[in-house]
């Protein structure tokens, strides 16, 4: 990775943080096991729907042991608001069984030990669970009350990074995690790393839309090859 790309990433961070008001407040305060379930529910689902499914799941079953041991059809019914509940219900139960086998417990503190590990080791432990990928592992460490400096990359964040030229269009969301995280200073704390994700995500939601992005009011237009080409009626194709 070039030094110019790192410098560009820092300028993008500074401008988008100014635009969206960093530091950005964390949106909830879940224990890491609950955050893991919440993250699994959120895949390709609107936040409002995944949040409703999470609350229904907790209300109906009470704890994660009950979710693990319930008939899968009942779990699927409880998480009906999400996309693909028929896939997510058995996946969540399998993840909960895996954690039980590896930790010997499934209480609210089962994953608290991750906070004592370096971020790469904590992510590797989580990603060894079938069905847990880079986005989910980063979300658990960053969004939960562990508040660790792990960088999640969602579809909005990824789109903005591609258009800015921070990553090639050929790099999918999963592999993008390592590349984008490596662009950030290693001394950044959890709040600053979280701000980076949130600012790029918000920019994708509020300006750099998938269709018809508002390039004319973009605070990083001068850094964006895609936006400059688009305004010049020569928009590149995105991969």
Coordinates of C-alpha atoms in Angstrom, one line a residue:
X1 CA 0.0 0.0 0.0
X2 CA 1.4 3.4 -0.9
X3 CA 2.0 6.2 1.5
X4 CA -0.2 8.4 -0.7
X5 CA -3.2 6.1 -0.2
X6 CA -2.7 6.2 3.6
X7 CA -2.5 10.0 3.5
X8 CA -5.7 10.1 1.4
X9 CA -7.5 7.8 3.8
X10 CA -6.7 10.2 6.6
X11 CA -7.9 13.3 4.7
X12 CA -11.1 11.5 3.8
X13 CA -11.5 10.5 7.5
X14 CA -11.0 14.1 8.6
X15 CA -13.4 15.7 6.1
X16 CA -16.2 13.1 6.6
X17 CA -15.8 13.3 10.4
X18 CA -16.3 17.1 10.1
X19 CA -19.3 16.5 7.9
X20 CA -21.0 13.9 10.1
X21 CA -20.0 15.1 13.5
X22 CA -17.3 12.9 15.1
X23 CA -17.1 11.5 17.7
X24 CA -20.2 9.6 16.8
X25 CA -22.1 8.0 19.6
X26 CA -22.3 4.2 19.8
X27 CA -25.8 3.1 18.8
X28 CA -26.1 0.4 21.6
X29 CA -24.3 -1.3 24.4
X30 CA -24.7 -5.0 24.2
X31 CA -22.5 -7.7 25.7
X32 CA -20.4 -9.4 22.9
X33 CA -22.5 -12.5 22.7
X34 CA -25.6 -10.5 22.2
X35 CA -23.8 -8.4 19.7
X36 CA -22.8 -11.5 17.8
X37 CA -26.4 -12.6 17.5
X38 CA -27.5 -9.1 16.5
X39 CA -24.8 -8.9 13.8
X40 CA -25.9 -12.2 12.4
X41 CA -29.5 -11.0 12.2
X42 CA -28.5 -7.7 10.5
X43 CA -26.9 -9.2 7.4
X44 CA -28.7 -7.8 4.3
X45 CA -31.5 -6.4 6.6
X46 CA -32.6 -2.9 7.5
X47 CA -31.6 -1.9 11.0
X48 CA -35.2 -1.4 12.1
X49 CA -36.1 -4.9 11.0
X50 CA -33.1 -6.6 12.5
X51 CA -33.6 -4.6 15.7
X52 CA -37.2 -5.8 15.9
X53 CA -36.2 -9.4 15.3
X54 CA -33.5 -9.2 18.0
X55 CA -36.0 -7.8 20.6
X56 CA -38.6 -10.5 19.7
X57 CA -35.9 -13.2 20.1
X58 CA -34.9 -12.0 23.5
X59 CA -38.5 -11.5 24.6
X60 CA -39.7 -14.9 23.5
X61 CA -36.7 -17.0 24.7
X62 CA -35.2 -15.0 27.6
X63 CA -31.6 -16.1 27.1
X64 CA -29.2 -17.6 24.5
X65 CA -29.3 -21.1 26.0
X66 CA -33.1 -21.2 25.3
X67 CA -32.5 -19.9 21.7
X68 CA -29.8 -22.6 21.2
X69 CA -32.1 -25.4 22.4
X70 CA -35.4 -24.3 20.9
X71 CA -37.1 -25.9 17.9
X72 CA -35.6 -24.1 14.9
X73 CA -39.0 -23.3 13.5
X74 CA -39.7 -21.3 16.7
X75 CA -36.5 -19.3 16.3
X76 CA -37.3 -18.7 12.7
X77 CA -40.8 -17.4 13.6
X78 CA -39.3 -15.1 16.2
X79 CA -36.9 -13.5 13.7
X80 CA -39.4 -13.3 10.9
X81 CA -38.7 -9.5 10.2
X82 CA -35.2 -10.2 8.9
X83 CA -34.3 -11.3 5.4
X84 CA -33.8 -15.1 5.0
X85 CA -35.0 -16.1 8.5
X86 CA -35.1 -19.7 7.4
X87 CA -31.3 -19.5 6.9
X88 CA -30.4 -17.3 9.9
X89 CA -32.3 -19.4 12.5
X90 CA -30.3 -22.6 12.1
X91 CA -27.1 -20.6 11.6
X92 CA -27.6 -18.7 14.9
X93 CA -28.3 -21.9 16.7
X94 CA -25.2 -23.6 15.2
X95 CA -23.1 -20.6 16.3
X96 CA -24.4 -20.8 19.8
X97 CA -23.7 -24.5 20.0
X98 CA -20.2 -23.9 18.7
X99 CA -19.5 -21.3 21.4
X100 CA -20.9 -23.6 24.1
X101 CA -18.5 -26.3 23.0
X102 CA -15.5 -24.0 22.9
X103 CA -16.2 -22.0 26.0
X104 CA -18.2 -24.5 28.2
X105 CA -20.8 -21.8 28.8
X106 CA -23.3 -19.6 27.0
X107 CA -24.0 -16.9 29.6
X108 CA -23.9 -13.2 29.0
X109 CA -20.1 -13.2 29.8
X110 CA -19.2 -16.1 27.5
X111 CA -17.3 -13.8 25.0
X112 CA -16.0 -11.2 27.5
X113 CA -12.6 -12.8 27.4
X114 CA -12.1 -11.5 23.8
X115 CA -11.5 -8.1 25.3
X116 CA -8.2 -9.4 26.8
X117 CA -6.9 -10.4 23.4
X118 CA -5.2 -8.4 20.7
X119 CA -7.7 -7.5 18.0
X120 CA -6.3 -9.9 15.4
X121 CA -6.4 -12.8 17.8
X122 CA -9.9 -11.9 18.9
X123 CA -11.1 -11.7 15.3
X124 CA -9.4 -15.0 14.4
X125 CA -11.2 -16.7 17.3
X126 CA -14.6 -15.4 16.2
X127 CA -13.9 -16.2 12.5
X128 CA -13.1 -19.8 13.3
X129 CA -16.8 -20.2 14.0
X130 CA -18.6 -21.3 10.8
X131 CA -20.8 -18.5 9.6
X132 CA -18.8 -15.7 11.2
X133 CA -16.9 -13.5 8.7
X134 CA -14.8 -10.4 8.9
X135 CA -17.7 -8.0 9.1
X136 CA -19.4 -9.9 12.0
X137 CA -16.1 -10.3 13.9
X138 CA -15.3 -6.6 13.7
X139 CA -18.8 -5.6 14.6
X140 CA -18.7 -7.8 17.8
X141 CA -15.5 -6.2 18.9
X142 CA -16.3 -2.6 17.9
X143 CA -20.0 -2.3 18.6
X144 CA -20.3 -4.3 21.8
X145 CA -19.4 -3.0 25.2
X146 CA -15.9 -4.4 24.5
X147 CA -15.3 -1.2 22.4
X148 CA -12.2 -2.6 20.7
X149 CA -10.5 -0.9 17.7
X150 CA -11.7 -3.2 15.0
X151 CA -13.0 -1.8 11.7
X152 CA -16.2 -3.1 10.2
X153 CA -16.9 -2.6 6.6
X154 CA -20.5 -2.7 5.3
X155 CA -21.8 -2.2 1.8
X156 CA -22.0 1.6 2.1
X157 CA -18.5 1.9 3.5
X158 CA -17.2 -0.4 0.8
X159 CA -18.9 1.5 -2.0
X160 CA -17.5 4.8 -0.8
X161 CA -14.0 3.3 -0.5
X162 CA -14.1 1.9 -4.0
X163 CA -15.3 5.2 -5.6
X164 CA -12.6 7.1 -3.7
X165 CA -9.9 4.7 -5.0
X166 CA -9.0 3.5 -1.5
X167 CA -9.5 -0.1 -2.6
X168 CA -9.8 -1.6 -6.1
X169 CA -13.4 -2.3 -7.4
X170 CA -12.3 -6.0 -7.7
X171 CA -11.9 -6.3 -3.9
X172 CA -15.1 -7.7 -2.2
X173 CA -16.3 -6.5 1.2
X174 CA -14.7 -9.4 3.1
X175 CA -11.1 -8.9 1.9
X176 CA -11.6 -5.1 2.1
X177 CA -11.6 -5.2 5.9
X178 CA -7.8 -5.9 6.1
X179 CA -6.9 -3.4 3.4
X180 CA -8.9 -0.5 4.9
X181 CA -7.9 -1.3 8.4
X182 CA -4.2 -1.2 7.4
X183 CA -4.7 2.3 6.1
X184 CA -5.5 3.6 9.6
X185 CA -2.9 4.6 12.1
X186 CA -2.3 1.6 14.5
X187 CA -2.4 4.0 17.5
X188 CA -6.0 5.0 16.9
X189 CA -8.4 4.1 19.7
X190 CA -11.7 2.3 19.4
X191 CA -13.7 5.5 19.1
X192 CA -11.7 6.9 16.3
X193 CA -11.8 3.6 14.3
X194 CA -15.5 3.4 14.9
X195 CA -15.8 7.0 13.7
X196 CA -14.0 6.0 10.5
X197 CA -16.5 3.3 9.8
X198 CA -19.5 5.3 10.7
X199 CA -18.5 8.4 8.8
X200 CA -17.9 6.4 5.6
X201 CA -21.1 4.5 6.1
X202 CA -23.1 7.6 6.7
X203 CA -21.6 9.2 3.6
X204 CA -22.8 6.2 1.6
X205 CA -26.2 6.5 3.0
X206 CA -26.7 10.2 2.7
X207 CA -24.6 11.3 -0.3
X208 CA -22.7 8.6 -2.1
X209 CA -25.8 6.6 -3.0
X210 CA -25.6 3.4 -5.0
X211 CA -27.7 5.0 -7.7
X212 CA -27.5 8.7 -8.5
X213 CA -25.0 9.8 -5.9
X214 CA -25.0 13.5 -5.0
X215 CA -21.5 14.1 -6.2
X216 CA -22.1 17.9 -6.5
X217 CA -22.3 18.3 -2.7
X218 CA -19.7 15.7 -1.8
X219 CA -17.0 17.1 0.6
X220 CA -14.4 14.7 -0.8
X221 CA -15.2 15.2 -4.5
X222 CA -11.7 16.5 -5.2
X223 CA -10.4 13.2 -3.9
X224 CA -12.9 11.0 -5.8
X225 CA -12.0 9.7 -9.3
X226 CA -15.5 8.2 -9.7
X227 CA -17.3 11.5 -8.8
X228 CA -15.1 13.6 -11.0
X229 CA -15.5 11.3 -14.0
X230 CA -19.3 11.1 -13.4
X231 CA -19.7 14.9 -13.3
X232 CA -17.6 14.9 -16.5
X233 CA -20.1 12.5 -18.1
X234 CA -17.6 9.7 -18.1
X235 CA -18.6 7.6 -15.1
X236 CA -16.5 4.4 -14.7
X237 CA -18.2 1.1 -14.2
X238 CA -18.1 -0.3 -10.7
X239 CA -17.3 -3.9 -10.1

